[in-house]
């Protein structure tokens, strides 16, 4: 014999059932909304991953282009070949450390340009070492320039969507060259580049070396003039270290290579002067 539920129990069951239906409906709606909402943290993560992947600097292989290396030059050649690899590693590290910095030419001016100058000096030392006891290889300077692969062009050029995703407004200004001090701190006021005098520090120059020494002393002056001209034409460009990285650094590398050639020319028929490398570094006076 069945018993009928009291009236107040019937009302209670109806209320509980209605509440459950409302809760279930709300959960379905909330789930649908969440499914259609993009994950902002995922987007941020992707942007950071992109910004942290600037690409890789690749350079022509030098070792495979060398002629037979005399035994007397092998140690020096090997040392400089190792240095070439170290230079590439340092440049790639700098590429990663400076993502989002500088203007449109930052990578060329502050990384690829200085790297090329360093490679020119190192490759010249390799050729000179071989040339002491064998035919000196020529044309190796063409192996000095390096390139940035395609995946790195967007994050380091100061333009494009990848470079436009820095995490702070200051980084954005520095990357795009917009108003503010971040993009103009490097070369904000033109001065003059001055370098130590090399000619006055040389010993007596053998007659057989005079022409080559004079030619390289003239080249040292040309390098300073070119650097001063670049200083004038890049006012307002780059980050805090622009002048050092894009002008003074490359100039020091060029001067070192030229000074080395002067010392080698003298050393062919006389005592090779030492310590001249200390004259390579220049300074900016304002």
Tab-separated table of C-alpha atoms in Angstrom:
chain	number	residue	atom	x	y	z
A	1	UNK	CA	0.000	0.000	0.000
A	2	UNK	CA	1.677	3.213	-1.161
A	3	UNK	CA	1.853	6.288	0.929
A	4	UNK	CA	1.395	9.752	-0.536
A	5	UNK	CA	4.081	12.266	0.249
A	6	UNK	CA	3.049	15.130	2.466
A	7	UNK	CA	2.544	18.413	0.648
A	8	UNK	CA	5.569	20.108	2.167
A	9	UNK	CA	7.847	17.220	1.025
A	10	UNK	CA	6.560	17.543	-2.523
A	11	UNK	CA	7.396	21.240	-2.550
A	12	UNK	CA	10.876	20.480	-1.193
A	13	UNK	CA	11.630	17.944	-3.956
A	14	UNK	CA	10.437	20.375	-6.615
A	15	UNK	CA	12.675	23.146	-5.289
A	16	UNK	CA	15.766	20.903	-5.096
A	17	UNK	CA	15.189	19.626	-8.630
A	18	UNK	CA	14.840	23.151	-10.009
A	19	UNK	CA	18.033	24.324	-8.291
A	20	UNK	CA	19.968	21.377	-9.692
A	21	UNK	CA	18.735	22.159	-13.184
A	22	UNK	CA	19.806	25.792	-12.871
A	23	UNK	CA	23.267	24.775	-11.567
A	24	UNK	CA	23.745	22.310	-14.406
A	25	UNK	CA	22.694	24.895	-16.984
A	26	UNK	CA	25.130	27.434	-15.490
A	27	UNK	CA	27.981	24.937	-15.635
A	28	UNK	CA	27.273	24.208	-19.302
A	29	UNK	CA	27.210	27.933	-20.154
A	30	UNK	CA	30.394	28.618	-18.192
A	31	UNK	CA	32.125	25.692	-19.862
A	32	UNK	CA	31.123	26.967	-23.289
A	33	UNK	CA	32.411	30.453	-22.476
A	34	UNK	CA	35.729	29.138	-21.248
A	35	UNK	CA	36.120	26.970	-24.329
A	36	UNK	CA	35.682	30.003	-26.557
A	37	UNK	CA	38.045	32.304	-24.614
A	38	UNK	CA	41.643	32.427	-25.807
A	39	UNK	CA	44.296	31.562	-23.231
A	40	UNK	CA	46.087	34.873	-22.706
A	41	UNK	CA	48.850	33.275	-20.682
A	42	UNK	CA	49.519	30.941	-23.608
A	43	UNK	CA	49.687	33.912	-26.005
A	44	UNK	CA	52.143	35.688	-23.721
A	45	UNK	CA	54.231	32.554	-23.475
A	46	UNK	CA	54.327	32.220	-27.254
A	47	UNK	CA	55.329	35.862	-27.679
A	48	UNK	CA	58.131	35.457	-25.167
A	49	UNK	CA	59.319	32.302	-26.879
A	50	UNK	CA	59.386	34.140	-30.197
A	51	UNK	CA	61.233	37.094	-28.709
A	52	UNK	CA	63.742	34.724	-27.112
A	53	UNK	CA	64.512	33.009	-30.417
A	54	UNK	CA	66.382	35.663	-32.420
A	55	UNK	CA	67.964	33.284	-34.887
A	56	UNK	CA	71.558	32.215	-35.434
A	57	UNK	CA	74.564	33.931	-36.930
A	58	UNK	CA	76.296	31.794	-39.525
A	59	UNK	CA	79.709	32.455	-41.064
A	60	UNK	CA	81.652	30.960	-43.973
A	61	UNK	CA	84.018	28.156	-43.008
A	62	UNK	CA	87.649	29.260	-43.117
A	63	UNK	CA	89.478	26.015	-42.328
A	64	UNK	CA	88.251	24.284	-45.482
A	65	UNK	CA	89.502	27.153	-47.669
A	66	UNK	CA	93.092	27.114	-46.416
A	67	UNK	CA	96.003	25.658	-48.387
A	68	UNK	CA	98.411	23.156	-46.871
A	69	UNK	CA	99.544	24.545	-43.525
A	70	UNK	CA	103.300	24.443	-42.799
A	71	UNK	CA	104.188	22.635	-39.578
A	72	UNK	CA	105.761	25.823	-38.224
A	73	UNK	CA	102.444	27.686	-38.598
A	74	UNK	CA	100.048	24.961	-37.462
A	75	UNK	CA	99.819	25.977	-33.800
A	76	UNK	CA	99.126	29.630	-34.643
A	77	UNK	CA	96.617	28.734	-37.355
A	78	UNK	CA	94.763	26.327	-35.053
A	79	UNK	CA	94.658	28.951	-32.314
A	80	UNK	CA	93.107	31.501	-34.654
A	81	UNK	CA	90.643	29.004	-36.123
A	82	UNK	CA	89.464	28.326	-32.573
A	83	UNK	CA	89.203	32.077	-32.026
A	84	UNK	CA	86.946	32.378	-35.090
A	85	UNK	CA	84.543	29.892	-33.496
A	86	UNK	CA	84.670	31.732	-30.176
A	87	UNK	CA	83.821	34.988	-31.947
A	88	UNK	CA	80.742	33.409	-33.544
A	89	UNK	CA	79.603	32.004	-30.195
A	90	UNK	CA	80.029	35.403	-28.532
A	91	UNK	CA	78.080	37.096	-31.336
A	92	UNK	CA	75.231	34.581	-31.046
A	93	UNK	CA	75.111	35.144	-27.277
A	94	UNK	CA	74.964	38.891	-27.829
A	95	UNK	CA	72.168	38.343	-30.349
A	96	UNK	CA	70.097	36.611	-27.673
A	97	UNK	CA	70.980	39.114	-24.938
A	98	UNK	CA	69.915	42.136	-27.012
A	99	UNK	CA	66.554	40.997	-28.396
A	100	UNK	CA	64.318	44.045	-28.841
A	101	UNK	CA	67.114	46.608	-28.567
A	102	UNK	CA	68.207	49.249	-31.062
A	103	UNK	CA	66.827	50.521	-34.332
A	104	UNK	CA	66.386	48.913	-37.744
A	105	UNK	CA	70.125	48.422	-38.260
A	106	UNK	CA	71.047	47.342	-34.732
A	107	UNK	CA	72.067	43.771	-35.598
A	108	UNK	CA	74.194	44.897	-38.544
A	109	UNK	CA	75.822	47.792	-36.707
A	110	UNK	CA	76.309	46.325	-33.255
A	111	UNK	CA	76.796	42.600	-33.919
A	112	UNK	CA	77.460	41.599	-37.534
A	113	UNK	CA	79.707	44.607	-38.299
A	114	UNK	CA	82.018	44.171	-35.289
A	115	UNK	CA	82.078	40.407	-35.871
A	116	UNK	CA	83.200	40.917	-39.457
A	117	UNK	CA	86.020	43.235	-38.354
A	118	UNK	CA	87.210	40.729	-35.760
A	119	UNK	CA	87.151	37.965	-38.347
A	120	UNK	CA	89.131	40.077	-40.829
A	121	UNK	CA	91.881	40.582	-38.236
A	122	UNK	CA	91.901	36.897	-37.249
A	123	UNK	CA	91.869	35.647	-40.847
A	124	UNK	CA	94.734	38.021	-41.679
A	125	UNK	CA	96.761	36.531	-38.845
A	126	UNK	CA	96.127	33.064	-40.254
A	127	UNK	CA	97.265	34.139	-43.725
A	128	UNK	CA	100.329	35.868	-42.287
A	129	UNK	CA	101.309	32.774	-40.274
A	130	UNK	CA	101.116	30.581	-43.365
A	131	UNK	CA	102.920	33.191	-45.454
A	132	UNK	CA	106.026	33.143	-43.267
A	133	UNK	CA	107.186	29.798	-44.675
A	134	UNK	CA	104.879	29.208	-47.664
A	135	UNK	CA	102.869	31.109	-50.231
A	136	UNK	CA	100.568	33.492	-48.378
A	137	UNK	CA	96.920	32.692	-49.203
A	138	UNK	CA	94.926	35.543	-50.714
A	139	UNK	CA	91.224	36.339	-50.944
A	140	UNK	CA	90.404	34.996	-47.489
A	141	UNK	CA	88.901	38.349	-46.482
A	142	UNK	CA	85.821	37.399	-48.485
A	143	UNK	CA	85.072	34.829	-45.764
A	144	UNK	CA	84.806	37.489	-43.048
A	145	UNK	CA	81.158	38.661	-43.412
A	146	UNK	CA	78.540	36.615	-41.581
A	147	UNK	CA	74.759	36.563	-41.890
A	148	UNK	CA	71.709	36.270	-39.670
A	149	UNK	CA	69.343	33.509	-40.678
A	150	UNK	CA	65.724	34.302	-41.572
A	151	UNK	CA	64.234	33.370	-38.215
A	152	UNK	CA	66.181	36.151	-36.565
A	153	UNK	CA	65.295	39.067	-38.792
A	154	UNK	CA	61.936	39.864	-37.190
A	155	UNK	CA	62.928	39.959	-33.531
A	156	UNK	CA	65.998	42.143	-33.839
A	157	UNK	CA	65.253	44.691	-36.524
A	158	UNK	CA	63.105	46.940	-34.380
A	159	UNK	CA	60.092	46.392	-36.652
A	160	UNK	CA	57.496	43.733	-37.317
A	161	UNK	CA	55.117	41.965	-34.977
A	162	UNK	CA	57.697	39.974	-33.079
A	163	UNK	CA	59.712	43.025	-32.119
A	164	UNK	CA	56.514	44.841	-31.185
A	165	UNK	CA	55.816	42.450	-28.309
A	166	UNK	CA	58.247	43.599	-25.614
A	167	UNK	CA	57.121	43.231	-22.015
A	168	UNK	CA	57.599	46.866	-20.966
A	169	UNK	CA	56.909	50.248	-22.500
A	170	UNK	CA	60.562	51.216	-22.138
A	171	UNK	CA	61.633	48.197	-24.150
A	172	UNK	CA	59.059	49.067	-26.788
A	173	UNK	CA	60.437	52.575	-27.115
A	174	UNK	CA	63.976	51.322	-27.391
A	175	UNK	CA	63.028	48.709	-29.970
A	176	UNK	CA	60.964	50.932	-32.244
A	177	UNK	CA	62.848	54.178	-31.799
A	178	UNK	CA	59.721	55.962	-30.510
A	179	UNK	CA	59.790	59.056	-28.333
A	180	UNK	CA	61.654	58.945	-25.063
A	181	UNK	CA	65.252	58.460	-24.015
A	182	UNK	CA	65.482	54.696	-24.447
A	183	UNK	CA	66.067	54.757	-28.203
A	184	UNK	CA	68.298	57.827	-28.255
A	185	UNK	CA	70.616	57.274	-25.314
A	186	UNK	CA	73.500	55.920	-27.395
A	187	UNK	CA	74.488	58.664	-29.817
A	188	UNK	CA	72.613	61.669	-28.482
A	189	UNK	CA	75.413	64.194	-28.874
A	190	UNK	CA	78.116	64.236	-31.515
A	191	UNK	CA	81.718	64.592	-30.411
A	192	UNK	CA	85.020	63.630	-31.994
A	193	UNK	CA	86.789	60.295	-32.022
A	194	UNK	CA	90.447	60.540	-31.066
A	195	UNK	CA	92.990	57.750	-31.313
A	196	UNK	CA	96.569	57.276	-30.084
A	197	UNK	CA	99.248	58.255	-32.609
A	198	UNK	CA	100.960	55.210	-34.061
A	199	UNK	CA	103.656	56.798	-36.248
A	200	UNK	CA	105.449	58.373	-33.281
A	201	UNK	CA	105.639	55.016	-31.492
A	202	UNK	CA	107.355	53.129	-34.307
A	203	UNK	CA	111.035	52.221	-34.318
A	204	UNK	CA	113.299	52.953	-37.270
A	205	UNK	CA	111.527	51.720	-40.394
A	206	UNK	CA	113.611	49.653	-42.851
A	207	UNK	CA	113.638	51.025	-46.389
A	208	UNK	CA	112.095	47.785	-47.664
A	209	UNK	CA	109.078	48.305	-45.382
A	210	UNK	CA	108.649	52.055	-45.793
A	211	UNK	CA	106.013	51.941	-48.544
A	212	UNK	CA	103.839	49.379	-46.753
A	213	UNK	CA	104.123	51.169	-43.404
A	214	UNK	CA	103.231	54.528	-44.981
A	215	UNK	CA	100.245	52.988	-46.741
A	216	UNK	CA	98.927	51.525	-43.481
A	217	UNK	CA	99.540	54.734	-41.520
A	218	UNK	CA	97.418	56.524	-44.110
A	219	UNK	CA	94.769	53.831	-43.721
A	220	UNK	CA	94.684	54.469	-39.961
A	221	UNK	CA	93.803	58.108	-40.629
A	222	UNK	CA	91.141	57.101	-43.136
A	223	UNK	CA	89.575	54.771	-40.583
A	224	UNK	CA	89.335	57.590	-38.038
A	225	UNK	CA	87.754	59.905	-40.612
A	226	UNK	CA	85.201	57.259	-41.556
A	227	UNK	CA	84.359	56.634	-37.893
A	228	UNK	CA	83.878	60.357	-37.249
A	229	UNK	CA	81.637	60.596	-40.295
A	230	UNK	CA	79.593	57.656	-39.040
A	231	UNK	CA	79.326	59.355	-35.655
A	232	UNK	CA	77.776	62.390	-37.374
A	233	UNK	CA	75.308	60.406	-39.470
A	234	UNK	CA	73.965	58.191	-36.672
A	235	UNK	CA	72.927	60.806	-34.105
A	236	UNK	CA	69.859	59.553	-32.236
A	237	UNK	CA	70.312	55.920	-33.220
A	238	UNK	CA	70.816	52.867	-31.064
A	239	UNK	CA	70.715	52.044	-27.383
A	240	UNK	CA	72.981	53.030	-24.496
A	241	UNK	CA	76.031	51.261	-25.952
A	242	UNK	CA	75.495	52.133	-29.608
A	243	UNK	CA	78.628	54.270	-30.076
A	244	UNK	CA	80.831	51.719	-28.344
A	245	UNK	CA	79.365	48.692	-30.128
A	246	UNK	CA	78.759	50.119	-33.588
A	247	UNK	CA	81.581	52.660	-33.986
A	248	UNK	CA	84.401	52.499	-31.431
A	249	UNK	CA	84.468	48.690	-31.236
A	250	UNK	CA	84.706	48.100	-34.994
A	251	UNK	CA	87.253	50.929	-35.282
A	252	UNK	CA	89.490	49.300	-32.664
A	253	UNK	CA	89.339	45.993	-34.552
A	254	UNK	CA	90.230	47.667	-37.853
A	255	UNK	CA	93.094	49.565	-36.250
A	256	UNK	CA	94.453	46.419	-34.612
A	257	UNK	CA	94.531	44.641	-37.964
A	258	UNK	CA	96.251	47.612	-39.634
A	259	UNK	CA	98.765	48.028	-36.797
A	260	UNK	CA	99.553	44.305	-37.004
A	261	UNK	CA	100.381	44.719	-40.692
A	262	UNK	CA	102.722	47.608	-39.855
A	263	UNK	CA	104.528	45.527	-37.232
A	264	UNK	CA	104.803	42.549	-39.585
A	265	UNK	CA	106.212	44.728	-42.388
A	266	UNK	CA	108.931	46.076	-40.097
A	267	UNK	CA	109.623	42.621	-38.659
A	268	UNK	CA	110.466	41.120	-42.032
A	269	UNK	CA	113.887	42.783	-42.101
A	270	UNK	CA	114.264	44.162	-38.589
A	271	UNK	CA	113.114	43.569	-35.022
A	272	UNK	CA	109.347	43.349	-34.989
A	273	UNK	CA	107.906	46.026	-32.664
A	274	UNK	CA	105.700	44.762	-29.818
A	275	UNK	CA	103.006	46.327	-27.693
A	276	UNK	CA	101.530	48.376	-30.524
A	277	UNK	CA	98.123	46.753	-29.993
A	278	UNK	CA	97.646	49.060	-27.023
A	279	UNK	CA	97.298	51.902	-29.528
A	280	UNK	CA	94.245	50.374	-31.233
A	281	UNK	CA	91.513	51.592	-28.860
A	282	UNK	CA	90.050	55.069	-29.462
A	283	UNK	CA	87.811	57.294	-27.367
A	284	UNK	CA	84.933	59.693	-27.899
A	285	UNK	CA	85.462	63.246	-26.668
A	286	UNK	CA	82.467	65.595	-26.414
